[in-house]
Structure formats: structure tokens, C-alpha cells
Short mmCIF file of C-alpha atoms and ligand atoms in Angstrom, two decimals:
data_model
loop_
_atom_site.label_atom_id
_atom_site.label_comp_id
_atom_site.label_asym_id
_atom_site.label_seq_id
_atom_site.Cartn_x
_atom_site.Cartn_y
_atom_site.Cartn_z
CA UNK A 1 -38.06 253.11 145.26
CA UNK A 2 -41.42 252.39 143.01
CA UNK A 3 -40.81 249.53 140.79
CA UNK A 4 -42.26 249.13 137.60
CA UNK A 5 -43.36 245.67 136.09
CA UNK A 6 -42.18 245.14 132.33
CA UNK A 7 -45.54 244.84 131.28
CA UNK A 8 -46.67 248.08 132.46
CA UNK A 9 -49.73 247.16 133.97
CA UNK A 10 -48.07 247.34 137.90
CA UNK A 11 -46.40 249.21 140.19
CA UNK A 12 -45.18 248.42 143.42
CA UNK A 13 -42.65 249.61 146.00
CA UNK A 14 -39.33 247.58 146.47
CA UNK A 15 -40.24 245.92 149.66
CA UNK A 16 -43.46 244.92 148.36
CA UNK A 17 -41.45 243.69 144.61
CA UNK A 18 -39.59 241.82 146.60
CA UNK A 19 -41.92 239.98 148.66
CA UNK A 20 -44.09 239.45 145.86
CA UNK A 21 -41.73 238.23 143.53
CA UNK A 22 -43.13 238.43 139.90
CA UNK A 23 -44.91 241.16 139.10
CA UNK A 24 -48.98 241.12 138.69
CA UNK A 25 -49.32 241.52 135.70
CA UNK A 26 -47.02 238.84 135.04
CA UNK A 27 -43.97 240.77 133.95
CA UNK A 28 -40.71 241.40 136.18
CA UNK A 29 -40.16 244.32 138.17
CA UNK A 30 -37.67 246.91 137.50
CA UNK A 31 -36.47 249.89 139.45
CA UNK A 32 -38.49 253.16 137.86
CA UNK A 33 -34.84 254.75 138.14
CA UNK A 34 -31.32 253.73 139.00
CA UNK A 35 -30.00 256.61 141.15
CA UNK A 36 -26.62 257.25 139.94
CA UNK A 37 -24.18 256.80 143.02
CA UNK A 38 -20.66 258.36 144.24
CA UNK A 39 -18.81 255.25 146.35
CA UNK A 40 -15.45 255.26 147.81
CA UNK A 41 -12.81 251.79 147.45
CA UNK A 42 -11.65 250.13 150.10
CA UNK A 43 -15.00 249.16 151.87
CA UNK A 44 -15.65 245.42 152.56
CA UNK A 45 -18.35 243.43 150.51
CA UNK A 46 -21.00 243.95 152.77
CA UNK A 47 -20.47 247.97 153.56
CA UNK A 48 -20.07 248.59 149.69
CA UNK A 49 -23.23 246.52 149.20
CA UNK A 50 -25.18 248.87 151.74
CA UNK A 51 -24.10 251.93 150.55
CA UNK A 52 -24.70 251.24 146.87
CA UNK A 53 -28.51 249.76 148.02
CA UNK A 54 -29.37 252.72 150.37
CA UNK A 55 -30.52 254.80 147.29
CA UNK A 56 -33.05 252.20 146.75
CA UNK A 57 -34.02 251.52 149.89
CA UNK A 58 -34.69 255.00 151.07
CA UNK A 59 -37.99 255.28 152.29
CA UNK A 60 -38.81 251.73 152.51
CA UNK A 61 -39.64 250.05 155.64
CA UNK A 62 -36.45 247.87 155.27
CA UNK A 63 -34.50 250.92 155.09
CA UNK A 64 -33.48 250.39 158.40
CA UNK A 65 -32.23 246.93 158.45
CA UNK A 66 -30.40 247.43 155.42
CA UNK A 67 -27.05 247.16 156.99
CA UNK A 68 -27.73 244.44 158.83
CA UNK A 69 -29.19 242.76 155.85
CA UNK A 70 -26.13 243.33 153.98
CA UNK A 71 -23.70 241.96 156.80
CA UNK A 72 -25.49 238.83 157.56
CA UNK A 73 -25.34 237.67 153.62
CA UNK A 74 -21.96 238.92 152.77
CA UNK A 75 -19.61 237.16 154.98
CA UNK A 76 -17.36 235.93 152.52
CA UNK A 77 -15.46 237.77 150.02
CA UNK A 78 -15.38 237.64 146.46
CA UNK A 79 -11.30 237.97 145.26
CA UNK A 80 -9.73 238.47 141.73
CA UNK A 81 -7.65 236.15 140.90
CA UNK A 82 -5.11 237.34 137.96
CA UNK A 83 -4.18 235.13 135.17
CA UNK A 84 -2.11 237.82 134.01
CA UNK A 85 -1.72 241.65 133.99
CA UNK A 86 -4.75 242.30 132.40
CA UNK A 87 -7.14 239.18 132.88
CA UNK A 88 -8.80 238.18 136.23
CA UNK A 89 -11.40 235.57 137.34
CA UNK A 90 -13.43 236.75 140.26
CA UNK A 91 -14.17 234.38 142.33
CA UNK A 92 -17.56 234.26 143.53
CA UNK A 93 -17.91 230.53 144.58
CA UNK A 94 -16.18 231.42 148.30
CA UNK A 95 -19.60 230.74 149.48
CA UNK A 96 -21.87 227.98 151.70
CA UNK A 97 -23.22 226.14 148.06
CA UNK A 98 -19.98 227.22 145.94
CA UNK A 99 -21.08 229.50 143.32
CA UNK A 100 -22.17 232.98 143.17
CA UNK A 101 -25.74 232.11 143.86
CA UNK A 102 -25.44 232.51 147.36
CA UNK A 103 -25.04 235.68 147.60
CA UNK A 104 -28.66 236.67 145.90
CA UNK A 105 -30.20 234.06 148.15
CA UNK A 106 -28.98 234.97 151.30
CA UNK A 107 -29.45 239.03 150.65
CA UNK A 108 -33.12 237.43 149.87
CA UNK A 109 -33.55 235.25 152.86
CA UNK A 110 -32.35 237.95 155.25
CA UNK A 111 -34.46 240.60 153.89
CA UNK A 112 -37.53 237.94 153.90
CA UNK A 113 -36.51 237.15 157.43
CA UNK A 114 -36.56 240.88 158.48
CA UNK A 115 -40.24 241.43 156.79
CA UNK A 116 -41.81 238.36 158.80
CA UNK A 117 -44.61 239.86 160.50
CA UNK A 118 -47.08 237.29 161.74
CA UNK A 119 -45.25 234.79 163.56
CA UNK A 120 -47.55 231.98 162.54
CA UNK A 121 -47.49 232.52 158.83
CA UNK A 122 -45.63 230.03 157.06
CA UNK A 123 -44.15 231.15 153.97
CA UNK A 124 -43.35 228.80 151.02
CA UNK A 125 -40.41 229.51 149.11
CA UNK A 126 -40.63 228.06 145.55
CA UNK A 127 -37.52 227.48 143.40
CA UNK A 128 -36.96 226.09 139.65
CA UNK A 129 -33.40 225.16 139.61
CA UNK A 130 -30.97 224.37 137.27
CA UNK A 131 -28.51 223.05 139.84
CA UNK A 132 -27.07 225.67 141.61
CA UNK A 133 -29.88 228.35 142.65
CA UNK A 134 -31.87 225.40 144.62
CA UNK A 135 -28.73 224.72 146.98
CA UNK A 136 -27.90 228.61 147.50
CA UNK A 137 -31.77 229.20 148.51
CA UNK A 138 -31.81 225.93 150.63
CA UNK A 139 -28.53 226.64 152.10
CA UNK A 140 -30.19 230.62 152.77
CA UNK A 141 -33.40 229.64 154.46
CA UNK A 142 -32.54 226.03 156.15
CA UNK A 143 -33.79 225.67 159.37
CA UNK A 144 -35.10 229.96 159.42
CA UNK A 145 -38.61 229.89 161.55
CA UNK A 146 -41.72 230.64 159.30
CA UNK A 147 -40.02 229.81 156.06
CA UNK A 148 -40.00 225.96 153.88
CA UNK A 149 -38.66 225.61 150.73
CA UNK A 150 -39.72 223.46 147.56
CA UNK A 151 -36.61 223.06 145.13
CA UNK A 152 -37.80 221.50 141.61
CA UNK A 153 -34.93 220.39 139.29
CA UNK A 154 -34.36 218.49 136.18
CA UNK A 155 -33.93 215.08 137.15
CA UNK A 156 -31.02 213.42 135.08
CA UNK A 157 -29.58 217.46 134.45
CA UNK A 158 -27.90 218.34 137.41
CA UNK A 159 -24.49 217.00 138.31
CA UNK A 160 -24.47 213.98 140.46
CA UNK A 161 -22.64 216.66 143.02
CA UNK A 162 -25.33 219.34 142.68
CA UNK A 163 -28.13 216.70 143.38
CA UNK A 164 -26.58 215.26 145.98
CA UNK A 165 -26.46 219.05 147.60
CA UNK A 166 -29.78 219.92 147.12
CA UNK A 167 -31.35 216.59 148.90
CA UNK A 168 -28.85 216.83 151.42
CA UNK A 169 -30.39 220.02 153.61
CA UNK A 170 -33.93 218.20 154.44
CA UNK A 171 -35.49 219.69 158.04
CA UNK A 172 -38.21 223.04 156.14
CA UNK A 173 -36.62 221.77 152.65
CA UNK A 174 -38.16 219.52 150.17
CA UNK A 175 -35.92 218.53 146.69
CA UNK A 176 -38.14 217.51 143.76
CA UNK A 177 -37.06 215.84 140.64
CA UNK A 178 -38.91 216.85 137.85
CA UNK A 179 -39.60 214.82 134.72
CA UNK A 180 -38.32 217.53 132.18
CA UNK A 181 -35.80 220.18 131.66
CA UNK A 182 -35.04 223.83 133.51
CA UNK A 183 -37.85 225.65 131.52
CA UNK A 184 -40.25 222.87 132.48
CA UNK A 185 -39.17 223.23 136.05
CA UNK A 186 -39.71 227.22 135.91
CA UNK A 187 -42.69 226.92 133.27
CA UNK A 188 -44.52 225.00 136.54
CA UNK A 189 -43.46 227.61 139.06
CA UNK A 190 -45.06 230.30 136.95
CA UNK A 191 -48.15 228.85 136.72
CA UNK A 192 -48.30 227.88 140.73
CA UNK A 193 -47.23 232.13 141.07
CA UNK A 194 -50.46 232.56 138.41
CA UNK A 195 -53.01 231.00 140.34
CA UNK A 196 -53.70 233.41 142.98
CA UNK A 197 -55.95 231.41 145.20
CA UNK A 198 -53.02 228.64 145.23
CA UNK A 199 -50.84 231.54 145.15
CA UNK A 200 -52.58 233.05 148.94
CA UNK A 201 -53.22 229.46 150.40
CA UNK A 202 -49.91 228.77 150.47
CA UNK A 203 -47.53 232.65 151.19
CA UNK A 204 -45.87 231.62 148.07
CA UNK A 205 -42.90 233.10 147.64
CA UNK A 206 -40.34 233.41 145.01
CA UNK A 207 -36.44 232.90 145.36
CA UNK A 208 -35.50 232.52 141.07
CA UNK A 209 -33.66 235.44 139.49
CA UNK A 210 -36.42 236.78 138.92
CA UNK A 211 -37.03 237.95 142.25
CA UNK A 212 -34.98 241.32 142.55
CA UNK A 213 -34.24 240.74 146.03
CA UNK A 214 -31.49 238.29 144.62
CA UNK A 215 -30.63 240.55 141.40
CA UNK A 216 -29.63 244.10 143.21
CA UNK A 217 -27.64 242.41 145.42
CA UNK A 218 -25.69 240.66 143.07
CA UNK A 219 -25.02 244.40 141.61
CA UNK A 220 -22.72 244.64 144.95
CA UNK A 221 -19.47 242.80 143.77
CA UNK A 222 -19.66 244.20 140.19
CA UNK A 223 -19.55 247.54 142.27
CA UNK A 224 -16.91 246.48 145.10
CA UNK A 225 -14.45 244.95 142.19
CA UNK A 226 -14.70 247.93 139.98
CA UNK A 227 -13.76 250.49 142.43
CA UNK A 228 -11.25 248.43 143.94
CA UNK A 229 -9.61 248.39 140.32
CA UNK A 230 -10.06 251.79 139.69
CA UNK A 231 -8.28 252.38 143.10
CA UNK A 232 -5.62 250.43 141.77
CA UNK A 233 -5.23 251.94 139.09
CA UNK A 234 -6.80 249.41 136.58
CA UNK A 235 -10.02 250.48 135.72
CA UNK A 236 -12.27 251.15 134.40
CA UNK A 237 -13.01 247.37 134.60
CA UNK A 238 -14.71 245.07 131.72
CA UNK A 239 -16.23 242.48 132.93
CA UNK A 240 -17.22 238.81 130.65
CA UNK A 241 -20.30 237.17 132.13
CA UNK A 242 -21.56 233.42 131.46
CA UNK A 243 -24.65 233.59 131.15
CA UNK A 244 -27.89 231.53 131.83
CA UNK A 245 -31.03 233.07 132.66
CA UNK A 246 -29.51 236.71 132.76
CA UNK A 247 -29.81 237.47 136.58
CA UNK A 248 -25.88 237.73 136.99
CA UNK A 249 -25.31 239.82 134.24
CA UNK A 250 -28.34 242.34 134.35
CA UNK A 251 -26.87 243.15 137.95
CA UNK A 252 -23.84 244.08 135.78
CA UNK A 253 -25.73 246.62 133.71
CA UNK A 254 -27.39 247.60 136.41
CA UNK A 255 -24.35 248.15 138.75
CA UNK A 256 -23.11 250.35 135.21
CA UNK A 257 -26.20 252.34 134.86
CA UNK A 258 -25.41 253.25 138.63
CA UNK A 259 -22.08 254.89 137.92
CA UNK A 260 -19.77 252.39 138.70
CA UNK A 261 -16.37 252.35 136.91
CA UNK A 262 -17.81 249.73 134.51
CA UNK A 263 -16.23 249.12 131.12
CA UNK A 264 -17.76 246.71 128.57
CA UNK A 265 -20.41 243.97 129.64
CA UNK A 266 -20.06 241.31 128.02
CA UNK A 267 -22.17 237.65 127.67
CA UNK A 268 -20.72 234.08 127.40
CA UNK A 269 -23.58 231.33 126.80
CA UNK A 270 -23.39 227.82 126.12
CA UNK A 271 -25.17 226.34 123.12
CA UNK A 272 -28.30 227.55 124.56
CA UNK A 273 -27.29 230.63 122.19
CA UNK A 274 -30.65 232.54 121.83
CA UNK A 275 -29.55 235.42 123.89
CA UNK A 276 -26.13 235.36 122.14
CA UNK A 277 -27.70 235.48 118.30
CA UNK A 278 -30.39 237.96 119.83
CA UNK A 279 -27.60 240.33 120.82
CA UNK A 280 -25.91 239.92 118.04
CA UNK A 281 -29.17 240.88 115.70
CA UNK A 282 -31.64 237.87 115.62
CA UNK A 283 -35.00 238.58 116.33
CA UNK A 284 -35.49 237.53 119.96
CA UNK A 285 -37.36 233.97 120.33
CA UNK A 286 -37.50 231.54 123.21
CA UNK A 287 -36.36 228.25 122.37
CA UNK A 288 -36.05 224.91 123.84
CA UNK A 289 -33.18 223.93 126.37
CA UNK A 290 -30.29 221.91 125.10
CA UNK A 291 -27.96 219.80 127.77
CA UNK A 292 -24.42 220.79 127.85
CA UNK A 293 -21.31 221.11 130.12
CA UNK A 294 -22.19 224.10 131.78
CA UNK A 295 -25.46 222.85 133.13
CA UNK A 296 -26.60 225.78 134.82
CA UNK A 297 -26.69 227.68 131.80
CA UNK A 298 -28.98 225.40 130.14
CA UNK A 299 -31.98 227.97 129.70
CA UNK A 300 -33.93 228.23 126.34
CA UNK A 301 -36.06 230.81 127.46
CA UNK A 302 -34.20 233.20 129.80
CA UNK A 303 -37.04 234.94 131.86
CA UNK A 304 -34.58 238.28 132.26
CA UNK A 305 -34.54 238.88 128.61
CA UNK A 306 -38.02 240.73 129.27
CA UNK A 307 -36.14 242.85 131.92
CA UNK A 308 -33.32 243.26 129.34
CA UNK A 309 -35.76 244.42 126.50
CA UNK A 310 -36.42 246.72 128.28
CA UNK A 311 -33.48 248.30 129.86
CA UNK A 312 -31.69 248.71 126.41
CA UNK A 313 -32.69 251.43 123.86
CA UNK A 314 -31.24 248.90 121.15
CA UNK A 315 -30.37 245.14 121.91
CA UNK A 316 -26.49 245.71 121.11
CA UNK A 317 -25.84 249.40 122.23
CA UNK A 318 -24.36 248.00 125.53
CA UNK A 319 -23.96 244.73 125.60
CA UNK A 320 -22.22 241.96 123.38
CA UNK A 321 -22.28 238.20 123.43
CA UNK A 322 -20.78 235.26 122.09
CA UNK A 323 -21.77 231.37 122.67
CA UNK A 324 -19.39 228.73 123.36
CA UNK A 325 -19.47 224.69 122.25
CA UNK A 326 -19.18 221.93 124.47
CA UNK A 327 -15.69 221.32 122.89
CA UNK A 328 -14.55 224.49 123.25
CA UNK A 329 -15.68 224.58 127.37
CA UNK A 330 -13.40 220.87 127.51
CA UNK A 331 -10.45 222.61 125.48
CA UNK A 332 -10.12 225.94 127.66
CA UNK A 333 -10.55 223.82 131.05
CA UNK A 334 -7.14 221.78 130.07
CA UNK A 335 -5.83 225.13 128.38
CA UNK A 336 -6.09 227.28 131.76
CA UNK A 337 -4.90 224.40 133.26
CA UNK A 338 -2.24 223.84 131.37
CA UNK A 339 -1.28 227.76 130.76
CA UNK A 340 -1.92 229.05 134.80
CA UNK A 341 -2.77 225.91 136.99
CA UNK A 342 -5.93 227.18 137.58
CA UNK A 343 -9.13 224.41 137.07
CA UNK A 344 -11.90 226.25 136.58
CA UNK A 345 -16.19 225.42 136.15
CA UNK A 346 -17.76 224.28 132.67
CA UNK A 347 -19.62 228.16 133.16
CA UNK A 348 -16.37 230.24 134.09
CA UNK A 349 -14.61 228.20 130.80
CA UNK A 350 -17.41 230.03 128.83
CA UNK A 351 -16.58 232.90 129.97
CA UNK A 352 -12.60 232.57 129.56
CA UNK A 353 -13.27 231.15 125.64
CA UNK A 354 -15.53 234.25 125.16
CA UNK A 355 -12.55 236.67 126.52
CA UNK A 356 -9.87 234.89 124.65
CA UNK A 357 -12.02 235.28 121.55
CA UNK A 358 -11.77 239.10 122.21
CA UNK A 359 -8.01 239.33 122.67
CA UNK A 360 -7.22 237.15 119.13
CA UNK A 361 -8.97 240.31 117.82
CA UNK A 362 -6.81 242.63 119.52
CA UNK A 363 -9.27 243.73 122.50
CA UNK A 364 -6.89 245.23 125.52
CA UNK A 365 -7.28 247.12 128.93
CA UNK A 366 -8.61 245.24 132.31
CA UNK A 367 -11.27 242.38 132.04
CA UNK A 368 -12.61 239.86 134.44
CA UNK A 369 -14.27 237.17 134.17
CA UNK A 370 -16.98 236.11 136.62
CA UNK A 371 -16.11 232.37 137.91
CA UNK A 372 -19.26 232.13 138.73
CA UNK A 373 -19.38 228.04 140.36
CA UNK A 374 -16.49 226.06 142.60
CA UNK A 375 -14.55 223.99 139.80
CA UNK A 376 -15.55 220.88 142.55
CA UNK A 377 -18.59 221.19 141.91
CA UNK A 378 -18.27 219.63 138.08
CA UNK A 379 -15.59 217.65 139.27
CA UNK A 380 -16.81 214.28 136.55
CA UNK A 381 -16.44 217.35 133.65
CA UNK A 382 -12.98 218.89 135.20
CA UNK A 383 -11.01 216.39 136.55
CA UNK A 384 -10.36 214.71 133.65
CA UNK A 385 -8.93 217.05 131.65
CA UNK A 386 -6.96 218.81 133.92
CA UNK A 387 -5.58 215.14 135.42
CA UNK A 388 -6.29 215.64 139.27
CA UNK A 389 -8.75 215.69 141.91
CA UNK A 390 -9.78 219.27 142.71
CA UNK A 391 -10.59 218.68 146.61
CA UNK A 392 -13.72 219.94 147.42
CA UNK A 393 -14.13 223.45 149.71
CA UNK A 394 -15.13 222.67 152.98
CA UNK A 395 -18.65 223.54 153.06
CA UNK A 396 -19.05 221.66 149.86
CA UNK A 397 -17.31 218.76 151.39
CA UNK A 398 -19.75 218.85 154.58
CA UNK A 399 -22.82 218.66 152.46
CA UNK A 400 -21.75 215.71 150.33
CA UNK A 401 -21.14 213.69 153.98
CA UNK A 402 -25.11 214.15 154.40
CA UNK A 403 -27.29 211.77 153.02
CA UNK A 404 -29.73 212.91 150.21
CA UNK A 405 -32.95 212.41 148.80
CA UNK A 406 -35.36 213.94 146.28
CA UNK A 407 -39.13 213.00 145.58
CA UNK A 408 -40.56 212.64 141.59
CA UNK A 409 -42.41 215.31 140.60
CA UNK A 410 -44.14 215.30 136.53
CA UNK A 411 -43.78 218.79 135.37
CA UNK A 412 -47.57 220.05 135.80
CA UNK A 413 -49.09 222.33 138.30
CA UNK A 414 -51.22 219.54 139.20
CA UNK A 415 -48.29 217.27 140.37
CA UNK A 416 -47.47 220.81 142.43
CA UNK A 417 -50.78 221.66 143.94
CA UNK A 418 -50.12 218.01 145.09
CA UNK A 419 -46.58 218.72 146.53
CA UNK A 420 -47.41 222.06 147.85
CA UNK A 421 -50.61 220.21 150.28
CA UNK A 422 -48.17 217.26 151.22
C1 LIG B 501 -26.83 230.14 137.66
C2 LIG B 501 -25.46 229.98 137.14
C3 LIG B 501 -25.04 230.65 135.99
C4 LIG B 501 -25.97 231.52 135.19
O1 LIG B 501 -26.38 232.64 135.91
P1 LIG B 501 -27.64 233.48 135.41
O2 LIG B 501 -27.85 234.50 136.44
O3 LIG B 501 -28.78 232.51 135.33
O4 LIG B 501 -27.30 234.02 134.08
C5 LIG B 501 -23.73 230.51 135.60
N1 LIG B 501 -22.87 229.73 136.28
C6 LIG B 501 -23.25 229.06 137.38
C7 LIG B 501 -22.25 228.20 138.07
C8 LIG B 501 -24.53 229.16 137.85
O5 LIG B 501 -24.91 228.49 138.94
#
């Protein structure tokens, strides 16, 4: 499938998109079209995942190794959880790194993998983080020949958990803390992507949400969960999205503008509300990061609005959002607690607030809400409202045994070039 960049000034098939990352010209890649697709229920993760990615595939040279792409990521589900007849959480933190970010980065690292060509070529994998993506790509291409990986992160904005994970992997993967915030840390990656002699020295390649090797995937359990409702007789399915840098929900409006049984889309931020007043009619500007709960949704600048832009003929044809306060992500932890003994992450409680928002107005018919993290993970935010330890899953439990370490890094390309010779 030829991808376009947002900017208009490149093209590039979808193997070559992927491998490259951003786009050129500087802008993101999209799909030129999203073939519209006819899928039947009932198929596992992975066999829904290849059938709804064969239409972009076709032709490609990774055509062929798409279904063996797709079963090496997905080997873990993604279940619904109901918190009544009409409300769901979908669980997409049954993964290695405990939220949904591993399944992007491991549909990425396999398809990497499968392209690897000259066996002596080392590629570098470089990844801004805001806590979670790091682990998921570290967890994805840890100990893979050919491949090392440079996670930067805001030092002091990552939960103590989520920084402990991402030092813990070591062997081809280095853990940077950066002297700033998330944009800082993805400001610096950009430029390193910019420099093309620094960009050729090195094999750089990219692993944020950016890269659409991590954003069609993630189209897959959008896809899998909507015609498993449908088959149910539930559907069509609305789904409620918390929202950071845009990656998990464009895969959303993507998996809709395939012809998946796809209701409403809609977008829970934190206080990092620019997307949310955007959406809701503001004139679109980037802003600076503010810390809150829900830590990996602290983006100022989302990079996928430009993707976003435009995909939409109007910002809120499609799409609605809503932001939600620090307070209000401590009061619907204890609530769901309280009202289904179910803890859930500082992101999904976004998410909830946003949907229960909706119902006091009267919305109806099936929604679900991506829990998009492990409520372990934020276990110094959740366990003291909900008045318990939330044991850890046991991949998340393994990791924390390791021990851990992360270098300084200032947030400059400089410091980088530096990093990237060590
Ligand atoms: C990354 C992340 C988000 C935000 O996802 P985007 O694709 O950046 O919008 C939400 N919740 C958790 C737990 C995350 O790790």
C-alpha cells in the first residue's frame, strides 16, 4: 500500500514507512487508502489481526510473513470485562510490560526482525517514552540479533514501577533519564531522525507511535472486539479512549474507516487537554506538558494530531473528547472500586469518568472502555484509594526482581550524538 506523508512532500510504500519511521519530509505517514474490509467473529487476536492487515500488505515484500508476524506478537488476548450490561473495560494490559503498548511494539519488532537483511547491520531503535512505550519496545526487541535500543524518559515522571521496568532489561538496551519532560524526550528524538548523516551512521530506527508499524496493529483489537460484539449481539460497539499522544485512538478511527462495526470514538485526556478543547472547537495549538496521575498521557504536543488533521474533513465530525482532573481520576478509582471491585489505571479512570459523563446525559447502547495499563503498574496512585495491594501480574512481578539502572541524559541532540557513539 503507498503511504502518503502529512506533509505531502513523500511517498513511500508500507514496508519502506515502516522501516523508516517518520516520513522525509518530516510529516507522518498515512495509508493513501483504507481498503474497506468484510471479517468474520470468532477468529483469535492474531488471525483477525492478519486478515484485517492483508489489504495493506498486499504486494509488499512482507506480505508473506504477515501471518507469522501477527502470531508471534499476539499471544495474549485482549478480554472485555463487563461492569454491567452495557459498559466494558477491555483489557489490553494481558501483556509482557502490562499495558496495551506491547502489542504495537512487538507487531513492530517482528516485522523489523523479518526485514533484517544484512546480518552485520546493527540497527538502533530510538524511543521517547513517557513510561510505558520504552518497556513494551525493550521488552519487544531484548536480546533480538542486529537490533539495540535507546529508551529516553523523563526522569522524576515515570512511576517508580515504570522506571524500575525500563532499567531492568539491560543486555542491547540502554535506559536514559532525561532532564525534562515527554515532549523534551521526543523533541530530541526528532532532531536525531532530522539529521540524516547521524540518522545513516547509526540505522536509526523509530519505535514511538509514530511509527505505523505500531499504529495498524493496534487497529487489530478495536476490530477483533467489535465483531465479537456484533456476534453477540451487542454492537455496533462505542468505544472511549484515554488518550495521550493519539496512537491508540487513531487505530480506532482507522479500524472504523475500515468497516468495522464501530460506533462512536470517543477521547478521554488528562489535563493535558489541548486535543480535548481542539475537538471540541479551539484552534489547535501545541502546548507544554503538565504532570498528572495518568502519566503516560502527559503529552502537550501530541505528534498524531498532524495524522488526525488530516484524516478528518472537520475536527468534530467523528470524534468527541472530554478531559478529566486529577481529582476526578482519584474519585472514579475508589468509585469503580467501590461500585464493581474492579481497581483500575490513573489512564483507564479517564476513560471511565469520560463514559460516565456521557451516561448522566442520557447516552445508551454498548461502550467500552480501553484499560489501556495493569492497575499494578500505578500501584503508589491506586492502592490507596481502593485500600489493598493489587498483586502485580507475573511478568510485571519478574521484571521488578531485576535490578535497574538508567544513565543522565540533558535533553539536547548533543547529549544524544554522545549516547548514540557510547
Ligand atoms: C501510552 C499510554 C496511553 C496513551 O496512549 P496514546 O497512544 O499515546 O494516546 C494511555 N494509557 C497508558 C497506560 C499508556 O501507556
Amino acid at each position: 500500500m503507498r503511504c502518503l506523508s502529512t506533509r505531502g512532500q513523500d511517498s513511500a510504500n508500507l514496508t519502506e514507512a515502516i522501516s523508516v519511521g517518520l516520513a522525509r519530509d518530516g510529516g507522518l505517514y498515512l495509508p493513501e487508502q483504507l481498503p474497506l474490509v468484510a471479517l468474520r467473529a470468532g477468529g483469535s487476536l492474531a488471525q483477525v489481526a492478519t486478515q484485517l492487515l492483508a489489504p495493506l500488505f498486499e504486494g509488499e515484500v512482507l506480505a508473506p510473513a504477515l501471518e507469522a508476524i501477527c502470531s508471534a506478537a499476539f499471544t495474549f488476548d485482549a478480554p472485555v470485562k463487563w461492569l454491567n450490561d452495557e459498559t466494558g473495560l477491555l483489557e489490553l494490559f494481558h501483556g509482557p510490560t502490562a499495558a496495551f503498548k506491547d502489542f504495537g511494539a512487538r507487531f513492530l519488532a517482528q516485522t523489523l526482525g523479518a526485514l533484517v537483511r544484512e546480518p552485520t547491520a546493527s540497527s538502533t531503535i530510538l524511543v521517547a517514552t513517557s513510561g510505558d512505550t520504552g518497556a513494551a519496545v525493550a521488552s519487544a526487541f531484548h536480546r533480538r540479533p542486529h537490533f539495540r535500543v535507546l529508551i529516553l524518559y523523563p526522569d522524576g515522571r515515570v512511576s517508580a514501577r515504570q522506571a524500575h521496568q525500563l532499567g531492568a532489561f539491560g543486555d542491547n538496551v540502554a535506559a536514559y533519564r532525561v532532564a525534562g519532560t515527554f515532549d523534551d524526550c521526543q523533541r530530541v528524538v526528532k532532531e536525531a531522525f532530522n539529521d540524516h548523516s547521524l540518522r545513516a551512521r547509526h540505522h536509526l530506527g523509530s519505535a514511538n507511535s509514530i511509527s505505523l508499524g505500531r499504529l495498524l496493529p493496534q487497529m487489530s483489537y478495536y476490530a477483533k472486539t467489535a465483531l465479537d460484539l456484533q456476534q453477540a449481539g451487542r454492537g455496533p460497539t462505542s468505544f472511549v479512549i484515554p488518550t495521550g499522544n493519539l496512537g491508540n485512538a487513531f487505530a480506532c478511527l482507522m479500524a472504523k474507516r475500515m468497516g468495522l462495526p464501530i460506533d462512536r470514538v470517543v477521547l478521554a485526556t488528562n489535563s493535558n487537554r489541548g486535543l480535548a478543547d481542539y475537538l471540541n472547537g479551539a484552534p489547535y495549538e501545541a502546548r507544554a506538558s503538565v504532570a498528572t496521575l495518568a502519566n503516560a498521557m502527559d503529552v502537550g504536543a501530541p505528534s498524531n494530531v498532524e495524522r488526525l488533521r488530516s484524516f478528518l474533513a472537520s475536527p468534530s465530525d467523528e470524534v468527541r473528547a472530554d478531559w478529566v482532573s486529577d481529582e476526578a481520576i482519584r474519585a472514579c478509582i475508589a468509585r469503580t472500586w467501590q461500585r464493581h471491585q474492579v481497581e483500575v489505571c490513573p489512564h483507564t479512570a479517564c476513560g471511565l469518568e469520560v463514559l460516565e459523563r456521557l451516561r448522566a446525559k442520557g447516552e445508551r447502547g454498548t461502550f467500552v472502555v480501553a484499560a489501556t495499563a495493569h492497575p499494578a503498574k500505578f500501584e503508589t496512585i491506586v492502592e490507596p484509594l481502593v485500600g489493598h495491594v493489587v498483586p502485580a501480574p507475573a511478568a510485571l512481578a519478574a521484571l521488578l526482581e531485576l535490578p535497574s539502572s538508567a544513565k543522565p541524559l540533558a535533553p539536547t541532540l548533543d547529549a544524544l550524538r554522545l549516547a548514540l557513539e557510547a
